[in-house]
Amino acid sequence: MSGAINFAHTEEQSLFRDSLRKFLHAASPTSRVRQMQTTESGFDPQLWARMNQELALPGIAIAESQGGSGFGWVELCIAAEETGYALTPSPFFASSVMAVAVLNTIAPNDPLLARLACGEVRAATALLEGPAGWQTECFTCRVNQHRAVGVKQFVIDGATADVLLVFAADAEGIGLYVLEEATAVERQPLTVIDPTRRLARVTFTGAPVRIAGTVSPAQFERIIDLCSIALANEMVGGISRLFDDTLAFTRLRVQFGRTIASFQAIKHRMAELLLQVELARSAAYYAAQAVDAGAANLSYVASLAKSTVSDAYIFTAQEAIQLHGGIGFTWDHDTQLWFKRAKSSEVLFGTSAWHRDRMIRHLEENSVAGGKRA
Amino acid sequence: MSELTAENVRQEVRAWLKANWDPNLSLVAWRNKLVDAGWGQPEWPTEWYGRGFSAELVRVIEQEFARIGAVSGAKSGIRLLAAATLLEHGTDDHKRKYLRRIITGEDTWCQLFSEPGSGSDLAGSTTRADLQGDNWIINGQKVWTTSAHHADWGLLLARTDWDAPKHKGLTFFVIDMHQPGVVVQPLKQMNGHASFNQVFMTDAVVARENLVSKIGNGWAVAMTTLAHERRRADGLRSGAADVDRQAIVRGSIHEEEARENATVMAPYTWYPQRAGRVDLALPQALATGRVGDPVVRQELAKLLSLASAAEWTARRARATQQAGKAQGPEGSLGKLVASHVARQAQKVHTLIADMNSMLSGSDGPENGIIAEILVSVPAVSIAGGTDEIQRNIIAERVLDMPKEPRFDEGPFRDIPRN
Ligand SMILES: Cc1cc2nc3c(=O)[nH]c(=O)nc-3n(C[C@H](O)[C@H](O)[C@H](O)COP(=O)(O)OP(=O)(O)OC[C@H]3O[C@@H](n4cnc5c(N)ncnc54)[C@H](O)[C@@H]3O)c2cc1C
């Protein structure tokens, strides 16, 4: 049954956003983000502990029966947006978004959820095996008699998570497996363009795993939808931050005896940028609402949001650097941090082109005239 | 009194229609009933034929009318801009005289703003108005005036003071279009239609009481008109209504309405096409098989995403407004985003039609509709304020960026102009 889409956040949701914005502003300034880039784990365990104790973020979208807060995807997306605004490197995306999307969809009663909710463990999800292919048909990683063999690529937080969720082929089809031990598994951190989002290659050579559930194609699609939507909202946070910082800069920078904000060429670019920012926001917010409303066309909406927002993010990041001039291209200037996040998000969970094709596939499948395709 | 919920309103209008709807009344008689009951323009204030309803409630009413095929109050053209302007700035006499006939469709209106020498720079108007006895005497030329050829009344912006700074010397009038001093000549557009006109005013007469607001306050009044024009460009569709085929009773009023549409709406038959006809894109792609082309798929998806995001942005603006919160930037973007949508749509239609996009009329796809889209879209980014002007407005009013440097201060007389 599908409910109504709300076009405005509720009062509680707005308050939640405000408190997150304040918290991360104080606890995760860019100086701190930069410090974390040089650490091995890439995140600040103390901050993560506070995000758990003070904000209960790890279990935000985990059911109350499992010890979570039982909020919807809308609230989770607000949190994602704020971490994207502050660019806070933390286990939130891998452990509280991805792993929760996976478990909620495939094994909603799995005891691991309760351990994630209370912050006892952090999880990562091993999904992809090559540079593309967000579909189960590509999986060559196999599980035989509770032992996993194969290689998974691009595993977010794969080197640091306590628990790995592994998609693998088995006798039944595709299964979701949980790996808790460090035997017969090698986790190799990869050198990344965006050090705020760490990736690893994980090689299984007969690692002991337990099955959490079997994965149907529809469930797999739903996981891609949920993750794409959360990522789109995280990206909207980054877009907003780039926009705010760039607008502030144009008001300060003086050339030819006037602020650059007074040049029409700059004003017009900022107006167009605002348009892209707000369209992206609308797409991401709508998609988050569509999850909680149980919308039947979730894949369509998810792909619409992911492609719209990631195009807007890259556009905004490029404009931000351009409007800053030379300083925008320096290491010490913060714009580059978000530029790199825009880049890594551009391909994560599928490129814009892939998502747009997925939108049309959805329309073809749902149209009576669909069969007419020449 | 029962609470104003969508459900209560639905029940009330449904009951009222049941008791009153008669498809064999004349258009004017029926619409006068609507005016008296407050269903003609429910968003108008209660003291002026309305009910002060929100957009959401108005939608409910539209749906109930559509469900049984009941004719609604007249809405086409400039009439609603005229009404919005008069509701805000007109005297009670103006409202009494014009508002009812706007809803009944007895009068049509046009907007006499743009001139050959001043379009974006509307305040540069050089049409003059001079007070002689009890009348204002108007001399000058207007251009691009939509519907002037069948309009009964015009919203006129004219200069009354040549020594004041340009924005201060303008005055706003309602002018009777049916008089010897007003000559209207249709202008043919690049798409072959002639919905706009040139209007020549030579010693045309405006009665003194037809001044709107105050002498020298014309700019503020014109801004009200334009604000409503831009708001209407937000592309919000009212959403498909559930049509109850069994409840539809057709009568003579529908024939009369069709005749009204044929004349009053004639200038606007191409308006849906200028917005790009996003609705046709997917059906055309599927019907032609072009949906199999990877580039068509990409561009089509971009179009559908853009159109949806634009609509959701407008809905967000409305939702914040209804929640009583200060409107965010999303409310001022509708006009500009409509240009993006229209341009992407014409690109997609060209990709889909391929070689057939060279053909028009009965040789062209969809009996010439696709061709009409291709040659009508360029109007969107000009009419009602160009994209460049929209960007200026967004930058200066929404983002609070510095204003453009001015070269047009001081007495209007001394300012360089065309
Ligand atoms: C289909 C259609 C219907 C219309 N209907 C009506 C009507 O009913 N009533 C009416 O009064 N008018 C009407 N118009 C006129 C319309 O409002 C004007 O054409 C429009 O405002 C532009 O003015 P202009 O044509 O004089 O162009 P100009 O103002 O001369 O503009 C020429 C170019 O210069 C740019 N430009 C101008 N000023 C600036 C600036 N400050 N910064 C940057 N760029 C600038 C413009 O964007 C444009 O690209 C209609 C126009 C069209 C196309």
XYZ file of C-alpha atoms in Angstrom, chain A:
374
model
C 0.000 0.000 0.000
C 1.472 3.342 -0.856
C 1.027 6.396 1.341
C 1.336 10.083 0.694
C 4.502 11.925 -0.211
C 5.200 14.826 2.150
C 6.750 17.810 0.451
C 7.841 19.431 3.698
C 9.699 17.942 6.623
C 7.815 17.782 9.916
C 8.740 19.982 12.840
C 10.532 17.063 14.557
C 12.469 16.269 11.403
C 13.578 19.886 11.075
C 14.680 19.963 14.704
C 16.582 16.734 14.201
C 18.369 18.301 11.220
C 19.217 21.454 13.177
C 20.691 19.509 16.068
C 22.788 17.380 13.693
C 23.976 20.457 11.843
C 25.096 22.046 15.122
C 26.684 18.900 16.442
C 28.722 18.187 13.315
C 29.656 21.831 12.884
C 31.293 21.733 16.305
C 32.568 18.170 16.344
C 33.610 17.725 12.733
C 35.100 20.914 11.283
C 37.165 20.539 8.110
C 40.376 20.724 10.131
C 39.265 17.504 11.777
C 38.184 15.998 8.457
C 41.688 16.648 7.158
C 43.297 15.051 10.226
C 41.287 11.906 9.682
C 42.536 11.677 6.121
C 46.011 10.920 7.403
C 44.949 8.198 9.828
C 44.924 4.547 8.941
C 41.275 3.917 9.731
C 40.105 7.172 8.137
C 37.621 7.974 10.900
C 37.536 9.215 14.468
C 36.402 6.440 16.862
C 35.657 8.960 19.608
C 33.395 10.970 17.334
C 31.661 7.783 16.233
C 31.101 6.882 19.887
C 29.519 10.291 20.455
C 27.377 9.927 17.311
C 26.133 6.738 18.941
C 25.701 7.905 22.531
C 24.399 11.422 21.922
C 22.529 11.001 18.624
C 21.838 7.266 18.374
C 22.761 7.399 14.695
C 23.894 3.789 14.200
C 20.415 2.421 14.823
C 18.409 5.241 13.295
C 16.654 3.020 10.740
C 16.805 -0.213 12.724
C 13.512 -1.444 14.196
C 12.815 -0.727 17.842
C 12.392 -4.457 18.434
C 16.047 -4.757 17.437
C 17.148 -1.971 19.736
C 17.123 0.743 17.062
C 15.196 4.003 16.937
C 12.743 2.680 14.370
C 12.791 5.798 12.241
C 12.090 5.777 8.529
C 14.327 6.333 5.552
C 13.424 10.026 5.602
C 15.154 10.496 8.967
C 18.067 8.363 7.887
C 18.409 10.525 4.774
C 18.421 13.693 6.871
C 21.333 12.267 8.834
C 23.064 11.267 5.602
C 22.565 14.770 4.237
C 24.122 16.345 7.302
C 27.132 14.041 7.237
C 27.486 15.023 3.586
C 27.266 18.710 4.465
C 30.011 18.392 7.077
C 31.840 15.696 5.066
C 32.278 13.784 8.299
C 34.274 10.620 7.689
C 32.549 7.983 9.785
C 31.223 4.434 9.622
C 27.714 5.865 9.189
C 27.321 5.157 5.491
C 28.780 1.639 5.437
C 27.406 0.456 8.742
C 24.214 2.405 9.416
C 22.988 2.890 5.843
C 24.306 0.130 3.598
C 24.404 -2.742 6.062
C 21.019 -1.746 7.464
C 19.506 -1.498 3.973
C 20.844 -4.986 3.270
C 19.721 -6.597 6.517
C 16.353 -4.837 6.735
C 15.608 -6.121 3.236
C 16.971 -9.659 3.445
C 17.178 -10.656 7.084
C 15.134 -8.249 9.201
C 15.313 -10.568 12.219
C 19.033 -11.180 12.077
C 20.627 -10.675 15.509
C 23.399 -8.656 13.893
C 20.993 -5.712 13.583
C 20.790 -5.380 17.364
C 24.579 -5.304 17.610
C 24.746 -2.621 14.927
C 22.022 -0.608 16.661
C 23.842 -0.335 19.960
C 27.122 0.452 18.269
C 28.817 -2.717 19.442
C 30.035 -3.556 15.935
C 30.527 -1.766 12.618
C 29.655 -3.583 9.407
C 30.724 -3.312 5.773
C 29.046 -4.837 2.744
C 31.007 -6.755 0.114
C 29.051 -6.434 -3.089
C 30.907 -5.576 -6.267
C 33.490 -7.737 -7.928
C 34.538 -5.587 -10.849
C 34.485 -1.924 -11.776
C 30.851 -2.090 -12.878
C 27.831 -4.350 -12.595
C 25.294 -3.521 -9.931
C 23.517 -6.806 -10.488
C 23.679 -10.264 -8.958
C 24.404 -12.042 -12.262
C 28.013 -10.876 -12.090
C 28.865 -12.630 -8.853
C 31.613 -15.223 -9.062
C 32.351 -15.149 -5.348
C 31.027 -18.493 -4.025
C 30.116 -20.084 -0.756
C 30.402 -23.839 -0.360
C 29.790 -25.549 2.966
C 30.012 -22.294 4.909
C 33.325 -21.304 3.318
C 33.629 -18.259 1.048
C 36.005 -18.097 -1.903
C 36.449 -15.135 -4.214
C 37.380 -11.484 -4.433
C 35.204 -8.452 -3.667
C 36.169 -4.964 -4.790
C 35.320 -1.427 -3.686
C 34.129 -2.508 -0.256
C 33.367 0.692 1.673
C 35.130 0.540 5.049
C 36.086 -3.025 4.121
C 39.435 -2.845 5.889
C 38.128 -1.461 9.179
C 34.674 -2.960 9.754
C 34.202 -5.559 12.479
C 31.758 -7.616 10.456
C 31.450 -8.188 6.713
C 28.199 -8.826 4.858
C 29.020 -10.795 1.724
C 26.882 -11.392 -1.344
C 27.884 -14.698 -2.883
C 26.641 -17.351 -5.249
C 25.689 -20.657 -3.663
C 23.744 -23.786 -4.449
C 20.433 -21.922 -4.009
C 21.308 -18.898 -6.129
C 22.564 -15.809 -4.345
C 22.953 -15.679 -0.593
C 23.791 -13.072 1.963
C 26.542 -14.232 4.303
C 27.994 -12.840 7.489
C 31.710 -13.024 8.181
C 32.929 -12.305 11.692
C 36.317 -14.015 11.912
C 39.634 -12.971 10.478
C 40.642 -16.372 9.149
C 41.206 -17.003 5.461
C 40.337 -13.461 4.513
C 42.633 -10.689 3.375
C 41.467 -7.053 3.498
C 43.599 -4.779 1.403
C 42.963 -1.021 1.750
C 42.945 0.677 -1.662
C 44.501 4.030 -2.480
C 41.532 6.295 -3.114
C 40.860 9.660 -4.727
C 38.472 10.556 -1.873
C 40.154 9.764 1.444
C 36.938 10.526 3.341
C 35.457 7.352 1.906
C 37.740 4.364 2.343
C 37.603 1.342 0.063
C 39.139 -2.108 0.310
C 39.652 -5.244 -1.734
C 38.621 -8.316 0.219
C 39.938 -11.737 -0.787
C 38.260 -14.818 0.645
C 40.217 -18.048 0.607
C 37.798 -20.365 2.345
C 36.725 -17.912 5.054
C 34.093 -19.264 7.475
C 30.741 -17.523 7.032
C 27.160 -17.988 8.178
C 24.144 -17.485 5.952
C 21.757 -14.668 6.809
C 19.279 -15.200 3.984
C 18.771 -15.848 0.306
C 18.638 -12.886 -2.042
C 15.938 -12.481 -4.676
C 16.498 -10.179 -7.658
C 13.754 -7.877 -6.344
C 15.443 -7.655 -2.955
C 18.741 -6.858 -4.585
C 17.111 -4.068 -6.595
C 15.581 -2.700 -3.417
C 18.970 -2.593 -1.737
C 20.387 -0.648 -4.676
C 17.371 1.698 -4.432
C 17.749 2.302 -0.693
C 21.487 2.908 -0.910
C 21.188 5.145 -3.986
C 18.545 7.239 -2.254
C 20.580 7.626 0.925
C 23.646 8.505 -1.120
C 21.635 11.045 -3.124
C 20.639 12.740 0.116
C 24.192 12.665 1.396
C 25.248 14.298 -1.881
C 22.616 17.007 -1.470
C 24.335 17.919 1.778
C 27.636 18.288 -0.033
C 26.049 20.322 -2.815
C 24.489 22.711 -0.285
C 27.793 23.182 1.488
C 29.651 23.939 -1.758
C 26.927 26.376 -2.734
C 26.926 28.178 0.632
C 30.712 28.453 0.732
C 30.964 29.627 -2.866
C 28.275 32.278 -2.444
C 30.024 33.549 0.695
C 33.338 33.686 -1.155
C 31.947 35.736 -4.063
C 30.752 38.329 -1.553
C 34.240 38.673 -0.059
C 36.549 38.513 -3.067
C 37.246 41.916 -4.622
C 38.552 42.370 -8.169
C 38.411 45.486 -10.369
C 37.336 47.494 -7.336
C 34.186 45.509 -6.662
C 33.181 42.166 -5.182
C 33.048 39.430 -7.777
C 29.451 38.841 -6.617
C 28.596 42.115 -8.351
C 29.558 40.814 -11.811
C 26.559 39.694 -13.799
C 28.443 36.718 -15.199
C 28.905 35.478 -11.623
C 25.355 36.335 -10.537
C 23.886 34.401 -13.425
C 26.050 31.374 -12.693
C 24.994 31.437 -9.059
C 21.341 31.664 -10.092
C 21.726 28.615 -12.352
C 23.604 26.832 -9.607
C 20.813 27.533 -7.140
C 18.402 26.020 -9.636
C 20.488 22.835 -9.870
C 20.832 22.687 -6.080
C 17.087 22.954 -5.512
C 16.165 20.483 -8.267
C 18.627 18.013 -6.791
C 17.210 18.558 -3.322
C 13.663 17.991 -4.583
C 14.653 14.735 -6.272
C 16.511 13.416 -3.225
C 13.811 14.396 -0.725
C 11.066 12.963 -2.890
C 12.902 9.666 -3.188
C 13.396 9.420 0.583
C 9.690 10.044 1.086
C 8.890 7.435 -1.562
C 10.631 4.757 0.541
C 8.544 5.483 3.622
C 5.371 5.845 1.555
C 5.954 2.393 0.059
C 5.881 3.756 -3.485
C 5.473 1.097 -6.150
C 7.903 2.793 -8.535
C 10.778 3.031 -6.071
C 13.422 1.924 -8.591
C 12.379 4.645 -10.988
C 12.434 7.318 -8.322
C 15.725 6.079 -6.862
C 17.422 6.153 -10.232
C 15.949 9.565 -10.995
C 17.346 10.894 -7.721
C 20.769 9.298 -8.002
C 21.374 10.487 -11.561
C 19.961 13.986 -11.038
C 21.844 14.574 -7.817
C 25.196 13.181 -8.833
C 25.176 15.254 -12.024
C 24.324 18.316 -9.941
C 27.075 17.518 -7.439
C 29.780 17.315 -10.093
C 28.466 20.471 -11.761
C 28.403 22.332 -8.446
C 31.877 21.147 -7.481
C 33.304 22.294 -10.815
C 31.568 25.640 -10.571
C 32.742 26.046 -6.981
C 36.368 25.609 -7.976
C 36.000 27.871 -11.009
C 34.386 30.669 -9.034
C 37.114 30.493 -6.385
C 39.861 30.928 -8.980
C 43.383 29.669 -8.246
C 42.805 29.172 -4.549
C 40.068 26.693 -5.423
C 42.640 24.408 -7.030
C 44.883 24.278 -3.964
C 45.261 21.417 -1.534
C 44.773 23.714 1.443
C 41.437 25.050 0.248
C 38.479 22.958 1.355
C 36.568 22.881 -1.921
C 38.729 20.022 -3.137
C 37.479 17.830 -0.294
C 33.895 18.001 -1.541
C 35.003 17.823 -5.167
C 36.574 14.460 -4.416
C 33.482 13.256 -2.586
C 31.431 14.316 -5.611
C 33.750 12.263 -7.787
C 33.596 9.132 -5.659
C 29.812 9.417 -5.342
C 29.412 9.852 -9.077
C 30.025 6.159 -9.757
C 29.036 4.585 -6.457
C 25.841 2.534 -6.882
C 25.895 3.178 -10.593
C 26.693 6.049 -12.934
C 24.064 8.534 -14.004
C 23.916 6.924 -17.424
C 23.278 3.507 -15.883
C 20.534 4.898 -13.673
C 18.870 6.745 -16.527
C 18.791 3.559 -18.538
C 17.288 1.838 -15.504
C 14.554 4.515 -15.378
C 13.570 3.838 -18.963
C 13.649 0.085 -18.411
C 11.215 0.594 -15.556
C 8.911 2.651 -17.792
C 9.091 0.090 -20.586
C 8.185 -2.721 -18.216
C 5.258 -0.743 -16.878
C 3.846 0.478 -20.161
C 1.272 -1.350 -22.238
C 3.015 -0.192 -25.386
C 6.285 -1.550 -24.022
C 6.136 -4.600 -26.217
C 6.149 -2.503 -29.365
C 9.853 -1.757 -29.131
C 11.349 -2.208 -32.580
